[in-house]
Short mmCIF file of C-alpha atoms in Angstrom, two decimals:
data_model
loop_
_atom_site.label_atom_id
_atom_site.label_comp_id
_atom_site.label_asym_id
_atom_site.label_seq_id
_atom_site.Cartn_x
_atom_site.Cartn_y
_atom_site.Cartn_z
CA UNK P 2 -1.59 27.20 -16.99
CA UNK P 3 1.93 27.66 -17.92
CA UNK P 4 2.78 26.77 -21.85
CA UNK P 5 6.23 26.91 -23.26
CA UNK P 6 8.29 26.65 -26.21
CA UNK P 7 12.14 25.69 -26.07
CA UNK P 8 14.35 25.18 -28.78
CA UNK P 9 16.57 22.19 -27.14
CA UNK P 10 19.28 22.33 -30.06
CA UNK P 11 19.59 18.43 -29.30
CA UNK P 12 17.76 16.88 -26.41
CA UNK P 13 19.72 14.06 -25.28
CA UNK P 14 23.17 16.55 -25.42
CA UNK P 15 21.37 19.13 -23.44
CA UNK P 16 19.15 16.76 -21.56
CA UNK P 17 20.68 17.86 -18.55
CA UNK P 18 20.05 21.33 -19.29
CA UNK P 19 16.20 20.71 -20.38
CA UNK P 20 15.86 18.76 -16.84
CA UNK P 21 17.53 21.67 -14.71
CA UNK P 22 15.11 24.00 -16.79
CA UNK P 23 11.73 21.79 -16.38
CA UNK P 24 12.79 21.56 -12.49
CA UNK P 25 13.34 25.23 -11.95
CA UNK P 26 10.67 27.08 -14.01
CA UNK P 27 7.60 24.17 -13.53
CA UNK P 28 6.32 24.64 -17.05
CA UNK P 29 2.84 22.29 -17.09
CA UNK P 30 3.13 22.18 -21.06
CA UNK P 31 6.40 22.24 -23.30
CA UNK P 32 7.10 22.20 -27.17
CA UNK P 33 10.28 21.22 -27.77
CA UNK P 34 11.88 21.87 -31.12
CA UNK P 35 15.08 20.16 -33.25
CA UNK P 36 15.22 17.38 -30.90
CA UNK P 37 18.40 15.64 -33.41
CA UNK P 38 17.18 12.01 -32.46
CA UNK P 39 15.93 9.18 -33.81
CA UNK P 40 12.48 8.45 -32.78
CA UNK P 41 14.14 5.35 -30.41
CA UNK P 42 16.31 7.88 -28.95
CA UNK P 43 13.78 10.17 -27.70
CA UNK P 44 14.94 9.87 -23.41
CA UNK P 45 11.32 9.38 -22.63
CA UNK P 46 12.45 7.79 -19.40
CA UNK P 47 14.10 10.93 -18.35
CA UNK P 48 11.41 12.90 -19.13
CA UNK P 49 8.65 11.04 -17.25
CA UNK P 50 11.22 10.77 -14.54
CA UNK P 51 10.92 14.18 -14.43
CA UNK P 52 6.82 14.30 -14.05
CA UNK P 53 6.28 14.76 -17.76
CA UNK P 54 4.33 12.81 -20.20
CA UNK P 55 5.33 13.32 -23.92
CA UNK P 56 4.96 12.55 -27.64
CA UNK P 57 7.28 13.15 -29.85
CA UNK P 58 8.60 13.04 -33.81
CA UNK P 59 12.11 12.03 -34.37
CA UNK P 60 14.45 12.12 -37.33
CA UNK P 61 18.17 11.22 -37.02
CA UNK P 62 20.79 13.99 -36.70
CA UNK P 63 17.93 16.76 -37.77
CA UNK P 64 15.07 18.59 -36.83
CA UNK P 65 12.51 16.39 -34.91
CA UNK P 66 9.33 18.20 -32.06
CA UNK P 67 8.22 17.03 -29.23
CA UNK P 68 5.10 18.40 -27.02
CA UNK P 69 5.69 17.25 -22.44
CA UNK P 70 2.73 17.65 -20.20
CA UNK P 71 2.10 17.58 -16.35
CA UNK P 72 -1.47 18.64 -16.75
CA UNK P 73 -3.45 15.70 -18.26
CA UNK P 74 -2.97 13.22 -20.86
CA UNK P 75 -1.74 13.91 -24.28
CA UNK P 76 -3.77 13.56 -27.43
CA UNK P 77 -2.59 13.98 -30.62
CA UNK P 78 -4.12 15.07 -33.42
CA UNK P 79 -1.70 15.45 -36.00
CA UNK P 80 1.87 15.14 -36.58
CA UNK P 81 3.40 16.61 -39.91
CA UNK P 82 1.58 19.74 -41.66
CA UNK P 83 -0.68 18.64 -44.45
CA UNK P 84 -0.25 19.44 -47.75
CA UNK P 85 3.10 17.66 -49.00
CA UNK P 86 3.00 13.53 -48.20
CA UNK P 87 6.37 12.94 -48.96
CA UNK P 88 7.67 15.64 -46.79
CA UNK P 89 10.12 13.62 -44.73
CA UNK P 90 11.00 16.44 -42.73
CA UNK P 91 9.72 16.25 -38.13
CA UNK P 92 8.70 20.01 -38.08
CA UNK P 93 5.10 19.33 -36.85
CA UNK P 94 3.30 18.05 -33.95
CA UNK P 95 0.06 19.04 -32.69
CA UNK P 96 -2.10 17.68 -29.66
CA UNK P 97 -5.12 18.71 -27.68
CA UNK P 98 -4.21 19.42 -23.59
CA UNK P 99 -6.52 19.62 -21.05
CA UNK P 100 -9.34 21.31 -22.94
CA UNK P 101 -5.93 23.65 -25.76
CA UNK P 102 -5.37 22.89 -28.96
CA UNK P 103 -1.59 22.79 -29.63
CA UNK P 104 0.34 22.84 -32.56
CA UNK P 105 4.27 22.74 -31.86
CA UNK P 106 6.49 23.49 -34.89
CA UNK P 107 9.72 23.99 -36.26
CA UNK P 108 9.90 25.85 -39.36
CA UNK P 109 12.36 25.99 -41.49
CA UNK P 110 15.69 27.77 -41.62
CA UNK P 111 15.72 28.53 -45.77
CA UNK P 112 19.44 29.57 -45.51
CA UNK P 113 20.96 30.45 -48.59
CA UNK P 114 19.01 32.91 -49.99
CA UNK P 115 17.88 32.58 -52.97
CA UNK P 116 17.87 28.60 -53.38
CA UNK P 117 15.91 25.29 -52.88
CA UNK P 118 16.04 25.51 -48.55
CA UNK P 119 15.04 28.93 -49.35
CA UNK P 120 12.11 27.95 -51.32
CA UNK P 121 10.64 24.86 -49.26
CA UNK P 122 10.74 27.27 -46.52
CA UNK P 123 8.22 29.52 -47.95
CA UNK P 124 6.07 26.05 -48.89
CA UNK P 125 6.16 24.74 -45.72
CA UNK P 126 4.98 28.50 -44.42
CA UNK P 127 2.49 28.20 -46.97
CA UNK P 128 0.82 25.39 -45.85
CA UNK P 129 1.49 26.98 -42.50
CA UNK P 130 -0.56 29.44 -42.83
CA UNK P 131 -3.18 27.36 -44.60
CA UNK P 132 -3.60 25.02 -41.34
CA UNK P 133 -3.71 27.69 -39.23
CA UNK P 134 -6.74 29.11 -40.66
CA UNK P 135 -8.53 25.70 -40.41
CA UNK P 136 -7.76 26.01 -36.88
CA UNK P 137 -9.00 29.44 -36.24
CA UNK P 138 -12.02 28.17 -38.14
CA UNK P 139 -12.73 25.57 -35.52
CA UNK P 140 -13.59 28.21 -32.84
CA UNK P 141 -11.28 26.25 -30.03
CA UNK P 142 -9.11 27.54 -27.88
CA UNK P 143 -5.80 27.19 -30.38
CA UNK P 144 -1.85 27.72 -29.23
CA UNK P 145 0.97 27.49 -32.22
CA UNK P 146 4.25 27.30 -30.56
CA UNK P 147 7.59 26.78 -31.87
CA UNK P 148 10.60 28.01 -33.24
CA UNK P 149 9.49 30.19 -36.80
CA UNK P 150 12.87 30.79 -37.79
CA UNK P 151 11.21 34.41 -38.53
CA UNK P 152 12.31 38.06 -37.19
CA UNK P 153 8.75 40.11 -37.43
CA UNK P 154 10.13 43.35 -37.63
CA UNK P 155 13.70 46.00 -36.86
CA UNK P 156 12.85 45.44 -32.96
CA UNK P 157 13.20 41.67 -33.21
CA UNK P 158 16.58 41.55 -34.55
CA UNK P 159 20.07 43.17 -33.24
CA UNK P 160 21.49 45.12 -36.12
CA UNK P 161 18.63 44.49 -38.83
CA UNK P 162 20.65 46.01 -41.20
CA UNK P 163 23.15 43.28 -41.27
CA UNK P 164 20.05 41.01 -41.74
CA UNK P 165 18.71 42.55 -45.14
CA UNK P 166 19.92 39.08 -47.09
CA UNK P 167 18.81 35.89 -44.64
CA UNK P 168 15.91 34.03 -44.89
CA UNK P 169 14.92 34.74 -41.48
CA UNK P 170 14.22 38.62 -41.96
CA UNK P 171 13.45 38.60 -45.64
CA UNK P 172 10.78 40.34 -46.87
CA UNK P 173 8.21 37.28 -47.99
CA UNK P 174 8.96 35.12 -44.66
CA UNK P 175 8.04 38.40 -42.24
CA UNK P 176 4.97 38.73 -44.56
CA UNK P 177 4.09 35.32 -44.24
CA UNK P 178 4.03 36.27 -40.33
CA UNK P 179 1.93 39.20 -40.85
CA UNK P 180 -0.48 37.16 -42.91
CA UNK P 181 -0.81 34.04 -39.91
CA UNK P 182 -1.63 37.58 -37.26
CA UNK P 183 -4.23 38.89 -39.54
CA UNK P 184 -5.94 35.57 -39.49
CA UNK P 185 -6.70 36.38 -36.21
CA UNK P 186 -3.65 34.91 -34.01
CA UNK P 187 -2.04 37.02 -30.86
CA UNK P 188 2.22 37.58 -30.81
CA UNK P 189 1.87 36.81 -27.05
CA UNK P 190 5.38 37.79 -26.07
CA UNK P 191 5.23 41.21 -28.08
CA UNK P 192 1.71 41.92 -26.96
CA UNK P 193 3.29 41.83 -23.24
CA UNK P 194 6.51 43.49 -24.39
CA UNK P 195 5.10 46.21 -26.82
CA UNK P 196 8.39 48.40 -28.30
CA UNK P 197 10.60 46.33 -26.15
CA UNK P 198 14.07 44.83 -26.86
CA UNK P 199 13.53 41.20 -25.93
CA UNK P 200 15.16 38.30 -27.63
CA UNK P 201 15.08 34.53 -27.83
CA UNK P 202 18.42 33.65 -29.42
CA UNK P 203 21.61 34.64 -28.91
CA UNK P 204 24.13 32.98 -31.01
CA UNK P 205 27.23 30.65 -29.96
CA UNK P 206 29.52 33.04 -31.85
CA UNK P 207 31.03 36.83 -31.09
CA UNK P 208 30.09 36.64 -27.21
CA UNK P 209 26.39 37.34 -28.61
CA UNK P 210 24.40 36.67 -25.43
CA UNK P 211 26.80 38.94 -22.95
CA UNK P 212 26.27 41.29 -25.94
CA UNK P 213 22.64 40.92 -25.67
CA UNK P 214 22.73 40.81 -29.58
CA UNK P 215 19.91 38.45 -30.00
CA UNK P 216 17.00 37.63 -32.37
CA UNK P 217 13.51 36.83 -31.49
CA UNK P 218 12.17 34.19 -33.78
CA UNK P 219 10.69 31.74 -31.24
CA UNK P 220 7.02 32.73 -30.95
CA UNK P 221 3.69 31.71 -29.34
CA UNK P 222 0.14 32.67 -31.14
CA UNK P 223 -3.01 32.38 -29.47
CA UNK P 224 -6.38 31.83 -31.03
CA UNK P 225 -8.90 34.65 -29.81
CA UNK P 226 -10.02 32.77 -27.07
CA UNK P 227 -6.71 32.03 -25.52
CA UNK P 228 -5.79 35.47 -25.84
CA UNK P 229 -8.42 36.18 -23.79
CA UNK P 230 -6.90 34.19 -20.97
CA UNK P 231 -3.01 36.10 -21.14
CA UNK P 232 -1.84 36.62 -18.15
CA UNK P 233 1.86 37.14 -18.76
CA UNK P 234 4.31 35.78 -21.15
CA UNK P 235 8.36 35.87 -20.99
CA UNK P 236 11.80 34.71 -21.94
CA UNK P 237 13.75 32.70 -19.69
CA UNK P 238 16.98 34.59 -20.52
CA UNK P 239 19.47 33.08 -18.01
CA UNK P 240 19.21 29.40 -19.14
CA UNK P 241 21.08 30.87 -22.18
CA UNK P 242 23.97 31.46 -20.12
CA UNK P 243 23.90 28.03 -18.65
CA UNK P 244 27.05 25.51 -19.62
CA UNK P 245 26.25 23.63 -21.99
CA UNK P 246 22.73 25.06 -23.44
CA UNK P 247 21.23 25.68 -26.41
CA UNK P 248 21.68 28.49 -27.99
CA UNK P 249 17.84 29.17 -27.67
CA UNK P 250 16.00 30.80 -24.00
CA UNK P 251 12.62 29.02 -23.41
CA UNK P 252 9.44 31.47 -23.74
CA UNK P 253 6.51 30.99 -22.75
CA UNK P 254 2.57 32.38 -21.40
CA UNK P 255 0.93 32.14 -18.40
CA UNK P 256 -3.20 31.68 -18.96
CA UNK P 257 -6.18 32.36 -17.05
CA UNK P 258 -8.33 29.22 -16.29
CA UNK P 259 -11.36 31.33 -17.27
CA UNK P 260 -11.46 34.37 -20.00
CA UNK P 261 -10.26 37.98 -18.80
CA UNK P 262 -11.15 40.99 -19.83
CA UNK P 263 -9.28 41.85 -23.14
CA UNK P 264 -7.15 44.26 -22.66
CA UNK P 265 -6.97 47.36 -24.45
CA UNK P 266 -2.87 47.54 -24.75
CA UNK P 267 -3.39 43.74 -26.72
CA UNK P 268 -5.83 45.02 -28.63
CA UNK P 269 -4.09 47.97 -29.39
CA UNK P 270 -0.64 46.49 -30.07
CA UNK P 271 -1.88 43.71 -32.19
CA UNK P 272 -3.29 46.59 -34.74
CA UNK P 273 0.11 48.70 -34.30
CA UNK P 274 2.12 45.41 -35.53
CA UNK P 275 0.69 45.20 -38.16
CA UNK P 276 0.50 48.42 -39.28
CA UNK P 277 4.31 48.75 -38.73
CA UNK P 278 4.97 45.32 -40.56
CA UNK P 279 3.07 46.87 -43.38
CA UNK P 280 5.45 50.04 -43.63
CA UNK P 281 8.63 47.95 -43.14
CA UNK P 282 6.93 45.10 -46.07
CA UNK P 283 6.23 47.67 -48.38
#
């Protein structure tokens, strides 16, 4: 089973884009992030066109998740993180998929630093982080995918010195990271690319994806039992350079039907991480 997360940076202006990329790589489940579009506006016809059946939460101009499926039919469980009722802000979805758990998110930017985006970030990572342990808690097999707006660590980021004052790499948000992996969750992309350079974004500015000067903040975490079943897990680098596309790649993992093995290199990398985020942290 193939799972992925792509940051569409507006789905109906890079619809063409997200159909070319659905077509080409075959995904079977997708979690698309800051769809800009009114619920109405979703293009659901496209998408089921396209062999995909989807739910989705809209908000006008910003923002807004959406979670496609070949592989069976899609039902939700929850959309919106609990925690704040009148937080008006599409950042949440979550759905059960032929026998997964998914929770597809968008969390926030917090740019500037300090100041209020800045500080509902780290409340909306809060209750983050609180969900996620209810979920571990329920012993199914659990995916969070989505764009965390978070660089983990100096390897995730191109020039992390120029990085020291955004709310992506600052010191609380990478903690808060830290804190969802020690709950139990696998960094499926780094645990197949240990002490790699491998990005996700590549800004739209200073020829940063020829430059390869990227960030990685678009992440998938597996519950223990689905990180039993990793097969692979990668970054669709080219559709960056497409015309017209986001400036976000689509990751994603490949699963075993049945548990593997667990491999010792997982294992082994998910206790380095952390032990390096803890020397960066403190």
């Amino acid at each position: 089973m193939k799972i992925a997360t792509y940051n569409v940076n507006g789905v109906n202006g890079r619809l063409p884009v997200l159909l070319r990329w659905l077509d080409e790589s075959q995904p079977d489940v997708v979690c698309l992030q800051e769809l800009k579009a009114p619920q109405e506006k979703f293009p659901e016809k496209a998408i089921r066109d396209a062999g995909y059946d989807a739910i989705w939460h809209g908000q006008k101009s910003w923002n807004g998740v959406a979670i496609l499926s070949r592989v069976g039919e899609i039902h939700e469980t929850r959309r919106g993180l609990p925690g704040d009722p009148d937080d008006s802000h599409s950042r949440y979805i979550e759905a059960a998929i032929n026998g997964i758990l998914i929770g597809g998110l968008y969390l926030p930017n917090g740019n500037p630093r300090p100041g209020p985006k800045f500080d509902y970030k780290l409340k909306w990572f809060e209750r983050l982080i609180e969900h996620a342990a209810e979920l571990l808690g329920s012993g199914l097999p659990v995916m969070l995918a989505g764009d965390f707006n978070v660089m983990p660590t100096d390897l995730d980021v191109y020039k992390p010195e120029r990085w020291l004052d955004d709310a992506l790499f600052a010191p609380e948000v990478r903690a808060g990271y830290f804190r969802l992996l020690d709950q139990g969750w696998t960094d499926a992309l780094r645990t197949m690319h240990p002490g790699e350079t491998i990005y996700t974004f590549f800004d739209y500015f200073r020829n940063a994806y020829a430059r390869n000067a990227g960030l990685r903040i678009d992440h998938l975490l597996l519950s223990p039992v689905l990180a039993d079943r990793l097969v692979d897990a990668q970054v669709d680098r080219d559709v960056r350079g497409w015309e017209k596309t986001s400036d976000h790649a689509p990751v994603w993992v490949e699963l075993a039907d049945k548990p593997k093995r667990r491999r010792k290199r997982a294992a082994a990398y998910s206790a380095t991480i952390t032990i390096s985020g803890a020397r960066q942290l403190g």
